Coordinates of C-alpha atoms (C1' of nucleotides) in Angstrom, one line a residue:
Chain A
M1 CA -20.0 -54.2 41.8
K2 CA -18.3 -50.6 41.5
Q3 CA -21.6 -49.9 40.5
R4 CA -23.8 -50.8 43.5
V5 CA -21.3 -49.1 45.8
G6 CA -21.6 -45.7 44.0
S7 CA -25.0 -45.9 43.8
L8 CA -25.6 -46.2 47.4
L9 CA -23.2 -43.9 48.7
R10 CA -24.8 -41.5 46.0
E11 CA -27.9 -42.0 47.5
R12 CA -26.2 -42.3 51.4
F13 CA -24.3 -38.3 50.8
D14 CA -26.7 -36.8 48.0
R15 CA -23.7 -36.2 45.3
D16 CA -21.6 -38.6 42.9
V17 CA -18.4 -39.8 44.7
V18 CA -15.3 -40.7 43.6
L19 CA -14.5 -44.3 44.0
E20 CA -11.1 -46.0 43.3
K21 CA -8.7 -48.7 44.1
P22 CA -6.8 -48.4 47.3
K23 CA -3.1 -48.2 46.7
D24 CA -3.0 -51.3 48.7
R25 CA -5.5 -53.7 49.1
S26 CA -5.4 -54.5 52.7
F27 CA -7.3 -51.0 53.4
G28 CA -10.2 -52.7 51.8
H29 CA -11.7 -52.9 48.3
F30 CA -12.7 -49.5 47.2
S31 CA -12.3 -46.4 48.8
T32 CA -13.1 -42.6 48.3
P33 CA -11.0 -39.2 49.0
I34 CA -14.5 -37.8 49.6
A35 CA -13.5 -36.4 52.6
F36 CA -10.7 -34.4 51.6
S37 CA -13.6 -32.1 49.2
L38 CA -15.9 -31.9 51.7
A39 CA -13.6 -30.3 54.6
K40 CA -14.0 -26.7 53.0
E41 CA -17.8 -26.2 53.2
L42 CA -18.4 -28.1 56.5
R43 CA -15.2 -26.3 57.7
K44 CA -13.7 -29.3 59.6
S45 CA -10.8 -31.4 58.9
P46 CA -11.0 -33.9 56.6
M47 CA -9.7 -36.7 59.1
V48 CA -12.6 -36.0 61.9
I49 CA -15.4 -36.2 58.9
A50 CA -14.1 -39.3 57.2
E51 CA -14.3 -40.9 60.7
E52 CA -18.1 -39.6 61.0
L53 CA -18.9 -40.8 58.0
S54 CA -17.6 -44.2 58.5
S55 CA -19.0 -44.9 61.8
S56 CA -22.4 -43.8 60.8
F57 CA -22.4 -46.9 58.4
G58 CA -23.2 -49.2 61.0
E59 CA -24.8 -52.4 59.7
A60 CA -24.9 -52.7 55.8
D61 CA -24.9 -55.9 54.4
M62 CA -22.8 -55.3 51.8
F63 CA -20.2 -54.2 53.5
S64 CA -17.7 -56.3 56.6
S65 CA -16.7 -53.0 57.2
V66 CA -15.9 -49.5 56.4
E67 CA -12.8 -47.4 58.1
S68 CA -11.6 -43.8 58.1
V69 CA -7.8 -43.5 57.3
Q70 CA -5.9 -40.4 57.2
G71 CA -8.9 -38.7 55.8
Y72 CA -10.2 -41.5 53.0
I73 CA -13.0 -43.6 54.2
N74 CA -12.5 -47.4 53.4
F75 CA -14.9 -49.9 52.2
R76 CA -14.6 -54.0 52.9
L77 CA -17.4 -55.5 51.0
S78 CA -18.4 -58.4 52.7
E79 CA -18.4 -62.3 51.5
T80 CA -21.1 -62.4 51.5
F81 CA -21.7 -60.1 48.9
L82 CA -18.7 -61.4 46.8
D83 CA -19.8 -65.3 47.5
E84 CA -23.3 -63.9 45.6
Y85 CA -21.9 -62.9 42.9
A86 CA -18.8 -65.0 42.0
S87 CA -21.9 -68.0 42.2
W88 CA -23.9 -66.2 39.9
V89 CA -21.4 -65.6 37.2
L90 CA -20.3 -69.2 37.7
K91 CA -23.8 -69.9 36.6
N92 CA -24.7 -67.6 34.1
Q93 CA -21.0 -67.9 32.5
D94 CA -22.6 -65.9 29.2
Q95 CA -23.3 -63.2 31.3
F96 CA -20.6 -62.5 33.3
G97 CA -19.7 -58.8 32.7
K98 CA -23.0 -57.9 30.2
S99 CA -24.8 -54.8 30.4
D100 CA -28.5 -54.1 29.0
K101 CA -27.3 -51.3 26.9
K102 CA -30.1 -50.7 23.7
E103 CA -28.4 -48.2 21.7
K104 CA -27.7 -48.5 17.5
I105 CA -24.2 -47.5 16.6
L106 CA -22.4 -48.0 13.1
L107 CA -19.3 -48.7 13.9
E108 CA -17.1 -48.4 10.6
F109 CA -13.5 -49.9 10.2
V110 CA -10.7 -50.4 8.0
S111 CA -12.0 -49.2 4.8
A112 CA -8.8 -50.0 2.9
N113 CA -9.0 -49.4 -0.5
P114 CA -9.4 -52.3 -2.7
T115 CA -6.2 -52.0 -4.7
G116 CA -3.6 -54.1 -2.1
P117 CA -3.6 -56.2 0.7
L118 CA -3.5 -55.3 4.1
H119 CA -0.2 -53.3 5.8
I120 CA 0.3 -53.6 9.6
G121 CA -0.8 -50.1 9.9
H122 CA -4.5 -50.8 8.3
A123 CA -3.5 -54.0 11.3
R124 CA -4.3 -51.9 13.9
G125 CA -7.3 -49.8 12.9
A126 CA -8.8 -53.1 12.1
V127 CA -7.8 -54.7 15.3
Y128 CA -8.5 -51.9 17.1
G129 CA -11.8 -51.7 15.6
D130 CA -13.1 -55.3 16.2
T131 CA -12.0 -55.1 19.8
L132 CA -14.8 -52.3 20.2
L133 CA -17.1 -54.3 18.7
R134 CA -16.6 -57.1 21.0
L135 CA -16.7 -55.0 24.2
G136 CA -19.6 -53.4 22.5
R137 CA -21.8 -55.7 21.5
H138 CA -21.0 -57.6 24.7
L139 CA -22.1 -54.6 26.9
G140 CA -25.4 -55.0 24.8
Y141 CA -24.9 -52.1 22.1
D142 CA -26.7 -53.0 18.9
I143 CA -23.5 -52.3 16.7
T144 CA -23.5 -53.0 13.1
A145 CA -19.4 -53.3 11.4
E146 CA -18.9 -51.3 8.2
Y147 CA -16.3 -51.7 5.8
Y148 CA -16.7 -48.8 2.9
V149 CA -15.2 -49.8 -0.2
N150 CA -13.3 -46.8 -2.3
D151 CA -14.2 -48.4 -5.4
A152 CA -14.2 -44.8 -7.5
G153 CA -11.8 -42.4 -8.5
N154 CA -8.3 -42.1 -9.5
Q155 CA -7.2 -45.1 -7.3
I156 CA -9.4 -47.8 -9.4
D157 CA -7.9 -46.5 -12.7
L158 CA -4.7 -46.4 -11.6
L159 CA -5.3 -50.0 -10.7
G160 CA -6.2 -51.0 -14.2
L161 CA -3.3 -49.3 -15.5
S162 CA -1.1 -51.1 -13.3
I163 CA -1.9 -54.7 -14.2
Q164 CA -1.8 -53.8 -18.1
L165 CA 2.0 -51.5 -17.6
E166 CA 2.8 -55.0 -15.3
G167 CA 1.7 -57.5 -17.8
R168 CA 3.3 -55.9 -20.6
A169 CA 6.9 -55.6 -19.1
S170 CA 6.6 -58.8 -17.3
I171 CA 4.6 -61.2 -20.1
L172 CA 4.8 -59.2 -23.1
N173 CA 8.3 -58.4 -22.1
E174 CA 8.3 -54.9 -23.9
D175 CA 9.5 -52.0 -22.8
V176 CA 6.9 -49.7 -21.3
E177 CA 7.2 -46.3 -19.4
W178 CA 6.2 -46.6 -15.8
P179 CA 4.1 -43.1 -14.4
E180 CA 5.4 -41.9 -11.7
S181 CA 3.2 -43.8 -9.3
F182 CA 1.8 -46.7 -10.1
Y183 CA 1.0 -50.4 -7.9
R184 CA 3.4 -52.8 -7.3
G185 CA 5.0 -55.4 -5.5
E186 CA 3.8 -59.5 -5.4
Y187 CA 0.4 -59.6 -4.9
M188 CA 0.3 -57.5 -8.3
T189 CA 2.5 -60.2 -10.3
D190 CA -0.4 -62.3 -9.3
L191 CA -3.0 -60.5 -10.4
T192 CA -1.4 -60.1 -13.2
I193 CA -1.0 -63.8 -14.2
K194 CA -4.6 -64.7 -13.3
A195 CA -6.0 -61.5 -15.5
V196 CA -4.2 -63.2 -18.5
E197 CA -5.8 -66.7 -17.6
K198 CA -9.1 -65.4 -17.3
F199 CA -9.1 -62.5 -20.2
G200 CA -6.1 -63.7 -22.4
K201 CA -2.8 -61.5 -23.2
E202 CA -4.7 -59.1 -25.5
I203 CA -6.6 -57.3 -22.3
L204 CA -2.7 -55.7 -21.4
S205 CA -2.7 -53.9 -24.5
D206 CA -5.9 -52.5 -25.4
E207 CA -6.3 -49.5 -23.2
S208 CA -10.3 -49.3 -23.7
R209 CA -11.0 -52.8 -21.5
Q210 CA -8.6 -50.4 -18.4
K211 CA -11.8 -50.5 -16.4
E212 CA -13.0 -53.7 -16.7
L213 CA -10.0 -54.8 -15.6
A214 CA -10.3 -52.7 -12.7
L215 CA -13.5 -54.0 -11.5
W216 CA -12.3 -57.4 -11.5
A217 CA -9.0 -56.4 -9.9
K218 CA -10.7 -54.6 -7.0
E219 CA -12.8 -58.2 -6.3
S220 CA -10.4 -60.1 -6.2
V221 CA -8.2 -57.4 -3.9
M222 CA -11.3 -57.5 -1.5
E223 CA -11.4 -61.1 -1.5
L224 CA -8.1 -60.9 -0.5
I225 CA -8.4 -58.6 2.4
V226 CA -11.6 -60.3 3.9
K227 CA -9.5 -63.7 3.9
T228 CA -6.5 -61.5 5.9
L229 CA -9.3 -60.3 8.5
A230 CA -10.8 -63.9 8.8
D231 CA -8.1 -65.2 9.6
T232 CA -7.9 -62.2 12.7
N233 CA -11.1 -63.0 13.8
I234 CA -12.6 -59.7 12.0
H235 CA -16.1 -60.4 10.3
F236 CA -17.9 -57.3 8.9
D237 CA -21.9 -57.4 8.9
T238 CA -21.7 -54.8 5.6
F239 CA -19.7 -53.4 2.8
V240 CA -20.7 -50.2 1.3
N241 CA -19.0 -49.6 -2.2
E242 CA -18.6 -46.0 -3.2
S243 CA -19.6 -46.7 -6.7
S244 CA -23.1 -47.7 -5.3
L245 CA -23.9 -44.0 -3.8
Y246 CA -23.2 -41.6 -7.0
D247 CA -26.8 -42.8 -8.1
D248 CA -28.3 -40.5 -5.4
W249 CA -25.6 -37.5 -6.0
N250 CA -28.2 -34.8 -7.2
R251 CA -30.6 -35.4 -4.4
V252 CA -28.0 -35.4 -1.7
M253 CA -26.1 -32.0 -3.5
A254 CA -29.7 -30.5 -2.8
K255 CA -30.1 -31.5 0.4
M256 CA -26.6 -29.8 1.7
G257 CA -27.9 -26.9 0.9
E258 CA -26.2 -23.4 1.3
G259 CA -23.2 -25.6 2.2
I260 CA -22.4 -26.2 -1.7
Y261 CA -21.7 -24.0 -4.4
K262 CA -20.3 -23.2 -7.7
K263 CA -16.7 -21.3 -8.4
D264 CA -14.8 -21.3 -11.6
D265 CA -16.9 -24.1 -12.9
K266 CA -16.1 -26.6 -9.9
M267 CA -18.0 -27.6 -6.8
F268 CA -17.1 -26.4 -3.4
I269 CA -18.8 -27.5 -0.4
A270 CA -18.5 -24.2 2.5
S271 CA -17.0 -26.2 4.7
S272 CA -14.9 -23.1 5.8
L273 CA -18.2 -21.9 8.0
K274 CA -18.3 -25.0 10.3
G275 CA -15.0 -24.5 11.3
D276 CA -12.5 -26.2 8.7
D277 CA -9.9 -23.6 7.4
A278 CA -10.8 -23.7 4.2
D279 CA -13.8 -24.3 1.5
R280 CA -12.5 -27.8 -0.6
V281 CA -13.1 -28.7 -3.8
V282 CA -16.1 -31.6 -3.8
V283 CA -16.4 -31.5 -8.3
R284 CA -13.4 -31.0 -10.3
E285 CA -13.9 -28.7 -13.6
D286 CA -14.0 -31.8 -15.6
G287 CA -17.0 -33.3 -13.5
R288 CA -15.0 -35.6 -11.8
P289 CA -15.6 -35.8 -7.8
T290 CA -13.0 -35.7 -5.3
Y291 CA -12.2 -38.2 -2.1
L292 CA -14.7 -35.3 -0.4
A293 CA -17.4 -36.1 -2.5
G294 CA -17.8 -39.7 -2.1
D295 CA -17.4 -39.5 1.7
I296 CA -21.1 -36.8 1.9
V297 CA -22.7 -39.1 0.0
Y298 CA -22.0 -42.0 2.4
H299 CA -22.3 -40.2 5.4
N300 CA -25.7 -39.0 4.3
Q301 CA -26.6 -42.4 3.5
K302 CA -25.5 -43.6 7.1
F303 CA -27.3 -40.8 8.8
E304 CA -30.2 -41.8 6.6
R305 CA -30.2 -45.6 7.5
G306 CA -30.9 -44.1 11.2
Y307 CA -28.8 -45.1 13.8
E308 CA -28.1 -43.0 17.5
H309 CA -24.5 -43.0 16.9
Y310 CA -21.3 -43.2 14.4
I311 CA -17.9 -44.3 15.2
N312 CA -15.6 -44.2 12.2
I313 CA -11.7 -45.7 12.6
W314 CA -9.5 -43.6 10.4
G315 CA -5.8 -43.4 10.4
A316 CA -4.7 -40.7 11.9
D317 CA -3.6 -39.4 8.7
H318 CA -6.7 -38.6 7.9
H319 CA -7.2 -36.7 10.6
G320 CA -7.4 -33.5 8.5
Y321 CA -10.5 -35.0 7.4
I322 CA -12.7 -34.5 10.6
P323 CA -14.2 -31.1 10.4
R324 CA -14.7 -31.2 6.3
V325 CA -16.9 -34.3 7.3
K326 CA -18.5 -33.7 9.9
A327 CA -19.4 -29.9 7.8
A328 CA -21.1 -31.9 5.3
V329 CA -22.5 -33.5 8.1
E330 CA -24.4 -30.8 9.6
F331 CA -24.8 -29.1 6.1
L332 CA -27.0 -32.6 5.6
G333 CA -29.1 -31.2 8.8
Y334 CA -28.0 -34.0 10.8
D335 CA -26.1 -33.5 14.6
S336 CA -23.0 -34.4 13.5
S337 CA -22.3 -34.7 17.4
K338 CA -23.5 -38.3 16.6
L339 CA -20.5 -38.6 14.2
E340 CA -17.3 -40.3 16.6
V341 CA -13.7 -40.8 14.7
L342 CA -11.6 -42.5 16.7
L343 CA -7.3 -42.0 15.2
S344 CA -5.2 -45.0 14.9
Q345 CA -1.7 -43.5 14.7
M346 CA 0.5 -44.8 12.8
V347 CA 2.7 -48.2 13.4
S348 CA 6.2 -47.3 12.1
L349 CA 8.6 -50.3 11.8
L350 CA 12.0 -50.9 12.5
K351 CA 14.2 -54.0 10.7
D352 CA 17.0 -54.8 12.6
G353 CA 17.2 -51.3 14.0
E354 CA 16.8 -49.2 10.4
P355 CA 13.8 -47.8 9.7
Y356 CA 11.1 -49.5 7.9
K357 CA 9.0 -47.1 5.7
M358 CA 5.7 -48.1 4.3
S359 CA 4.3 -47.2 1.4
K360 CA 1.7 -49.1 -0.5
R361 CA 2.6 -47.9 -3.5
A362 CA 6.1 -48.6 -3.4
G363 CA 5.6 -52.5 -2.7
N364 CA 8.2 -52.1 0.0
V365 CA 5.6 -52.8 2.5
I366 CA 4.9 -55.2 5.6
L367 CA 1.5 -57.4 5.2
M368 CA -0.6 -58.2 7.9
S369 CA -1.3 -61.7 6.5
D370 CA 3.1 -62.2 6.6
I371 CA 2.8 -60.8 9.7
V372 CA -0.3 -63.2 11.1
E373 CA 1.3 -66.3 9.6
E374 CA 4.1 -65.9 11.5
I375 CA 3.4 -64.5 15.2
G376 CA 0.0 -66.0 15.1
S377 CA -3.8 -63.8 15.4
D378 CA -3.7 -63.7 18.6
A379 CA 0.2 -62.3 19.5
L380 CA -1.3 -59.3 16.7
R381 CA -4.6 -59.0 18.4
F382 CA -2.9 -58.9 21.7
I383 CA 0.1 -56.2 20.8
F384 CA -2.3 -53.9 18.9
A385 CA -5.5 -54.1 21.4
S386 CA -2.7 -53.4 24.5
K387 CA -1.3 -50.2 23.2
K388 CA -3.3 -46.4 23.1
S389 CA -4.8 -46.8 19.9
D390 CA -3.9 -42.5 19.2
T391 CA 0.0 -43.1 20.2
A392 CA 2.6 -43.5 17.3
L393 CA 3.6 -46.8 18.0
E394 CA 7.2 -48.0 16.7
F395 CA 8.6 -51.6 16.8
D396 CA 11.4 -53.7 15.4
V397 CA 9.7 -56.8 13.1
E398 CA 12.8 -58.9 14.3
E399 CA 11.3 -58.2 18.0
F400 CA 7.6 -59.0 16.6
K401 CA 8.6 -62.2 15.6
K402 CA 9.8 -63.7 18.9
Q403 CA 7.9 -66.5 20.3
D404 CA 8.9 -66.9 23.7
S405 CA 7.6 -65.6 27.1
S406 CA 8.2 -62.0 26.9
N407 CA 4.8 -62.3 24.7
P408 CA 2.5 -61.3 27.4
I409 CA -0.1 -63.4 25.4
Y410 CA 1.4 -66.6 26.7
Y411 CA 1.5 -65.1 30.6
I412 CA -2.4 -65.0 30.5
Q413 CA -3.0 -68.1 28.3
Y414 CA -0.8 -70.0 31.0
A415 CA -2.6 -68.9 33.9
H416 CA -5.6 -70.1 32.6
A417 CA -4.4 -73.2 31.9
R418 CA -2.9 -73.7 35.0
I419 CA -6.4 -73.1 36.7
K420 CA -8.1 -75.8 33.9
T421 CA -5.4 -78.5 34.6
I422 CA -5.5 -78.0 38.7
I423 CA -9.5 -78.5 38.1
S424 CA -9.0 -81.4 36.8
K425 CA -6.9 -82.9 39.2
S426 CA -9.2 -82.2 41.7
E427 CA -11.4 -84.9 42.7
L428 CA -14.2 -82.7 43.6
S429 CA -16.5 -82.1 40.9
I430 CA -17.7 -79.0 39.1
D431 CA -21.3 -78.7 41.3
E432 CA -19.3 -79.4 44.5
I433 CA -16.7 -76.0 43.8
Q434 CA -19.2 -74.1 42.9
S435 CA -21.6 -74.3 45.5
T436 CA -19.2 -73.9 48.1
P437 CA -20.0 -71.0 50.2
L438 CA -16.8 -68.8 50.7
K439 CA -16.5 -68.0 53.9
G440 CA -13.1 -67.4 56.0
L441 CA -11.5 -66.5 52.5
S442 CA -7.8 -65.7 53.2
A443 CA -6.8 -61.8 52.5
D444 CA -5.2 -63.3 49.5
A445 CA -7.5 -65.4 48.0
D446 CA -10.1 -62.7 48.7
S447 CA -8.3 -60.4 47.0
L448 CA -7.5 -62.7 44.2
L449 CA -11.7 -63.5 43.9
F450 CA -12.2 -59.3 44.1
E451 CA -10.1 -58.3 41.3
A452 CA -11.3 -61.2 38.8
L453 CA -14.9 -59.9 39.8
L454 CA -13.7 -56.7 38.6
L455 CA -13.9 -57.9 35.0
A456 CA -17.4 -56.1 34.2
E457 CA -16.0 -52.6 35.4
V458 CA -13.9 -52.7 33.3
I459 CA -15.0 -54.3 30.0
E460 CA -17.2 -51.0 30.8
D461 CA -14.6 -48.7 31.3
A462 CA -12.9 -49.7 28.4
F463 CA -15.8 -49.3 26.1
S464 CA -16.9 -46.3 27.1
S465 CA -13.6 -44.9 27.0
R466 CA -12.5 -46.4 23.7
Q467 CA -9.3 -47.3 25.4
V468 CA -9.2 -51.1 24.8
Q469 CA -5.7 -51.2 26.7
K470 CA -8.0 -51.1 29.9
L471 CA -8.7 -54.8 29.0
T472 CA -5.2 -56.4 28.3
D473 CA -3.9 -54.3 31.0
Y474 CA -6.0 -55.8 33.6
L475 CA -5.9 -59.4 32.3
K476 CA -2.4 -58.8 32.4
S477 CA -2.5 -57.8 35.9
L478 CA -5.0 -60.5 36.9
A479 CA -2.6 -63.6 35.5
A480 CA 0.0 -61.9 37.4
K481 CA -1.6 -62.1 40.7
L482 CA -2.7 -65.6 39.9
H483 CA 0.4 -67.0 38.9
K484 CA 1.9 -65.3 42.5
F485 CA -1.4 -67.3 44.2
Y486 CA -0.7 -70.5 43.1
Y487 CA 3.2 -70.1 43.9
D488 CA 2.5 -68.9 47.2
C489 CA -0.6 -70.8 48.1
R490 CA -1.4 -75.1 47.9
I491 CA -4.4 -75.8 46.9
I492 CA -4.9 -79.5 46.6
G493 CA -5.8 -82.1 49.1
T494 CA -5.9 -79.0 52.0
E495 CA -9.3 -78.1 53.5
D496 CA -9.8 -75.2 51.6
E497 CA -9.5 -77.0 48.6
A498 CA -13.1 -76.4 47.6
K499 CA -13.3 -72.9 48.1
L500 CA -10.2 -71.8 46.6
L501 CA -11.0 -73.8 43.6
K502 CA -14.2 -71.6 43.5
V503 CA -12.2 -68.7 43.4
L504 CA -9.8 -69.9 40.9
E505 CA -13.1 -70.6 38.1
V506 CA -13.9 -67.5 39.0
V507 CA -10.3 -65.9 37.9
A508 CA -10.4 -68.6 34.8
L509 CA -13.7 -66.8 33.8
S510 CA -12.7 -63.6 33.9
L511 CA -9.3 -64.0 32.1
K512 CA -11.7 -66.1 29.3
T513 CA -14.3 -63.8 29.1
G514 CA -11.1 -60.9 28.4
M515 CA -9.3 -63.2 26.3
N516 CA -12.7 -64.1 24.0
L517 CA -13.1 -60.1 23.8
L518 CA -10.0 -59.2 22.7
G519 CA -10.6 -62.0 20.2
I520 CA -8.3 -64.3 21.4
E521 CA -8.7 -68.0 22.2
A522 CA -7.9 -69.2 25.7
K523 CA -6.3 -72.3 25.9
E524 CA -7.0 -75.0 28.2
R525 CA -3.8 -76.7 28.3
M526 CA -0.7 -75.5 26.6
V527 CA 1.5 -77.1 24.5
R528 CA 4.9 -75.9 23.9
D529 CA 5.8 -75.2 20.0
E530 CA 7.5 -78.1 18.2
E531 CA 11.4 -76.0 19.0
E532 CA 14.2 -77.0 16.4
T533 CA 15.9 -79.1 18.5
V534 CA 19.5 -78.8 17.6
Chain B
rG1 C1' 2.7 -20.8 10.1
rC2 C1' -1.7 -23.2 11.4
rG3 C1' -3.9 -27.5 13.2
rU4 C1' -3.4 -32.1 15.6
rC5 C1' -1.4 -36.3 18.3
rC6 C1' 2.9 -36.8 21.3
rA7 C1' 6.8 -36.0 25.4
rU8 C1' 6.8 -40.9 32.2
rA9 C1' 12.7 -46.4 34.3
rG10 C1' 18.2 -47.9 29.4
rC11 C1' 13.9 -49.8 25.5
rU12 C1' 8.8 -50.9 24.8
rC13 C1' 4.9 -49.2 27.3
rA14 C1' 0.6 -48.3 31.6
rG15 C1' -1.3 -44.5 34.9
rC16 C1' -4.5 -39.2 33.6
rU17 C1' -13.5 -38.4 35.8
rG18 C1' -6.9 -34.6 40.4
rG19 C1' -6.6 -38.3 46.0
rA20 C1' -2.4 -42.4 50.4
rU21 C1' 5.3 -44.5 49.2
rA22 C1' 4.6 -42.6 40.1
rG23 C1' 3.8 -49.1 37.5
rA24 C1' 4.9 -53.2 34.5
rG25 C1' 7.3 -56.0 30.6
rC26 C1' 12.1 -56.5 28.5
rA27 C1' 17.0 -55.7 29.5
rC28 C1' 21.2 -56.7 33.8
rC29 C1' 22.4 -58.6 38.6
rG30 C1' 21.0 -62.0 42.9
rG31 C1' 18.0 -65.9 44.3
rU32 C1' 13.2 -69.6 44.9
rU33 C1' 8.4 -73.8 48.3
rU34 C1' 11.2 -80.9 51.0
rG35 C1' 3.5 -79.7 46.8
rC36 C1' -0.9 -79.0 43.0
rG37 C1' 3.2 -77.2 34.6
rG38 C1' 9.9 -73.2 36.8
rU39 C1' 5.9 -71.0 30.0
rA40 C1' 6.1 -69.8 37.1
rC41 C1' 7.7 -66.9 41.3
rC42 C1' 10.6 -63.5 44.9
rG43 C1' 14.8 -59.1 45.6
rG44 C1' 18.1 -55.4 43.9
rC45 C1' 19.7 -52.3 40.0
rG46 C1' 16.8 -47.8 37.3
rG47 C1' 12.5 -42.1 37.4
rU48 C1' 14.1 -33.8 38.3
rC49 C1' 6.9 -37.9 35.0
rA50 C1' 10.4 -32.9 28.6
rG51 C1' 11.3 -27.8 30.9
rA52 C1' 8.8 -23.2 33.4
rG53 C1' 4.6 -21.0 35.6
rG54 C1' -0.6 -21.0 37.4
rU55 C1' -4.7 -23.5 39.8
rU56 C1' -5.8 -26.9 44.6
rC57 C1' -5.4 -29.1 51.1
rG58 C1' -2.8 -32.1 47.3
rA59 C1' -0.8 -32.6 40.0
rA60 C1' 2.5 -37.4 36.5
rU61 C1' -3.1 -36.4 35.4
rC62 C1' -6.3 -29.4 34.4
rC63 C1' -4.8 -24.5 32.6
rU64 C1' -1.2 -20.9 30.0
rC65 C1' 4.0 -20.5 27.4
rU66 C1' 9.1 -22.7 26.3
rU67 C1' 11.5 -26.7 23.8
rG68 C1' 11.5 -31.6 21.1
rG69 C1' 9.2 -35.0 17.8
rG70 C1' 5.0 -37.7 14.8
rC71 C1' 0.9 -36.8 11.3
rG72 C1' -1.8 -33.5 8.9
rU73 C1' -2.3 -28.9 6.0
rA74 C1' -4.1 -31.3 -2.4
rC75 C1' -8.8 -30.7 -7.0
rC76 C1' -4.3 -38.1 -3.5
rA77 C1' -6.5 -41.4 -1.5

RNA sequence: GCGUCCAUAGCUCAGCUGGAUAGAGCACCGGUUUGCGGUACCGGCGGUCAGAGGUUCGAAUCCUCUUGGGCGUACCA
């Protein structure tokens, strides 16, 4: 819609035209301040220019009016145009807001270590990534959702050791010496019990079997992670294990060419040549690779698989890694601008006003699965999707647990359910409603319809700017308009019933499409939760 | 120190390809259609957009500096 208006104006004026939403809908559907920017070169006042330009439009079927007001040019779309679009959308519901993008994108997100369950911080990145995935696919992009499993290195050794220690302490009742860092928490107790069931108690005291134990535990933790994600409607296409990448090690190092060098028996990446603060160790003296080594082989593998664009979603605490990985990509001979790293900022929690420090090793974490269980996947997804991902977010767990109408998800779902209810109450058939021409709509109905049709623009904007909160904001505002309209305007039994229901159909479709893109269920009927009746 | 993200209403946050009077929710106060779900709607209260310069016809939005915070600055992941 906006694209069509935009391209029409571009042809007309032979330049890009800024199109915006007028502050007040009574001005029209779109407006442009172009007269202000033309004022200087034409040496005329903006008012005069706007006046001339607007009167030059005359008869264009897209617009019912083009007016100049104080230098702005305001466009009002014709009812014919809006009706055609509305009718098309209702006939082709699953096409609403789709586009014909083709690019192949590899989207990597979550990638939490397989050493423990997902916590609330992971949940944010997971929701952000999955929402982008849904938006992108809707627009036609060919996106692969990938999870990188760090199943090599220290943390895996530590996982095996932690289970042994836990078992020796709690099952064999030995006095054990705890190292400085180790994994603990409820899941470790469960894992240890399961490990003993599977392997017998002997494995707890046999240091040589630590690796075996760790690899088994890793699989078990991954199952847990996958289940938690699935409970939030998040699914991955591919999982890449870090451990599987090292067969390629020598070839990749050779490919790095001058980007890699040996010094003091260690291997370094010359990342300082590519804008990093310093060169980084890739292989230690004892031959063990560092964390960065995995990322180098992994990114090489990604680029060899051949996508047009790569998106990584990382926790913001990893932002220092961006220059290193980009440097590696360049040394490998690829265009690092194809790699886009998006950061998901920290989530800090309060509990009853007190800071709640998250630390996986301490075992004192808020688990994603617990929150999903408490407030449901829909609310969790909505809350994270509605906050800019690169801004730190703080909230009180207690408040997060509330399940009343202060949660905007209920507000939006109620709007959708209200429409479905009223349509079921009407005696008109769906066909009668959808085939009614939209003529002579009130200003409010016209405005509501227009707003609902804007979904397509919102989806495109939200994805291309990677700002998924634009969609939640839009849905909140559309729901608010619906509720207000519903309150102000009687529908059933009026002579406008068919037209108005058609408008509401479009609103419902827009809300439903938007919610589905957020991975949220659009309810047909709201059922009040069983409250504890006192 | 350096890098990076940020600072908008009492609280949580939108708005930032520069544009018409800076928005929403929560909280607080007061109201609501002889009608379709009151899980709704309306009004009030509340802002030197951290501060200072600059660019511009026009700045919350762009640039510089200052202040105050989060995160990073590992041969940890």
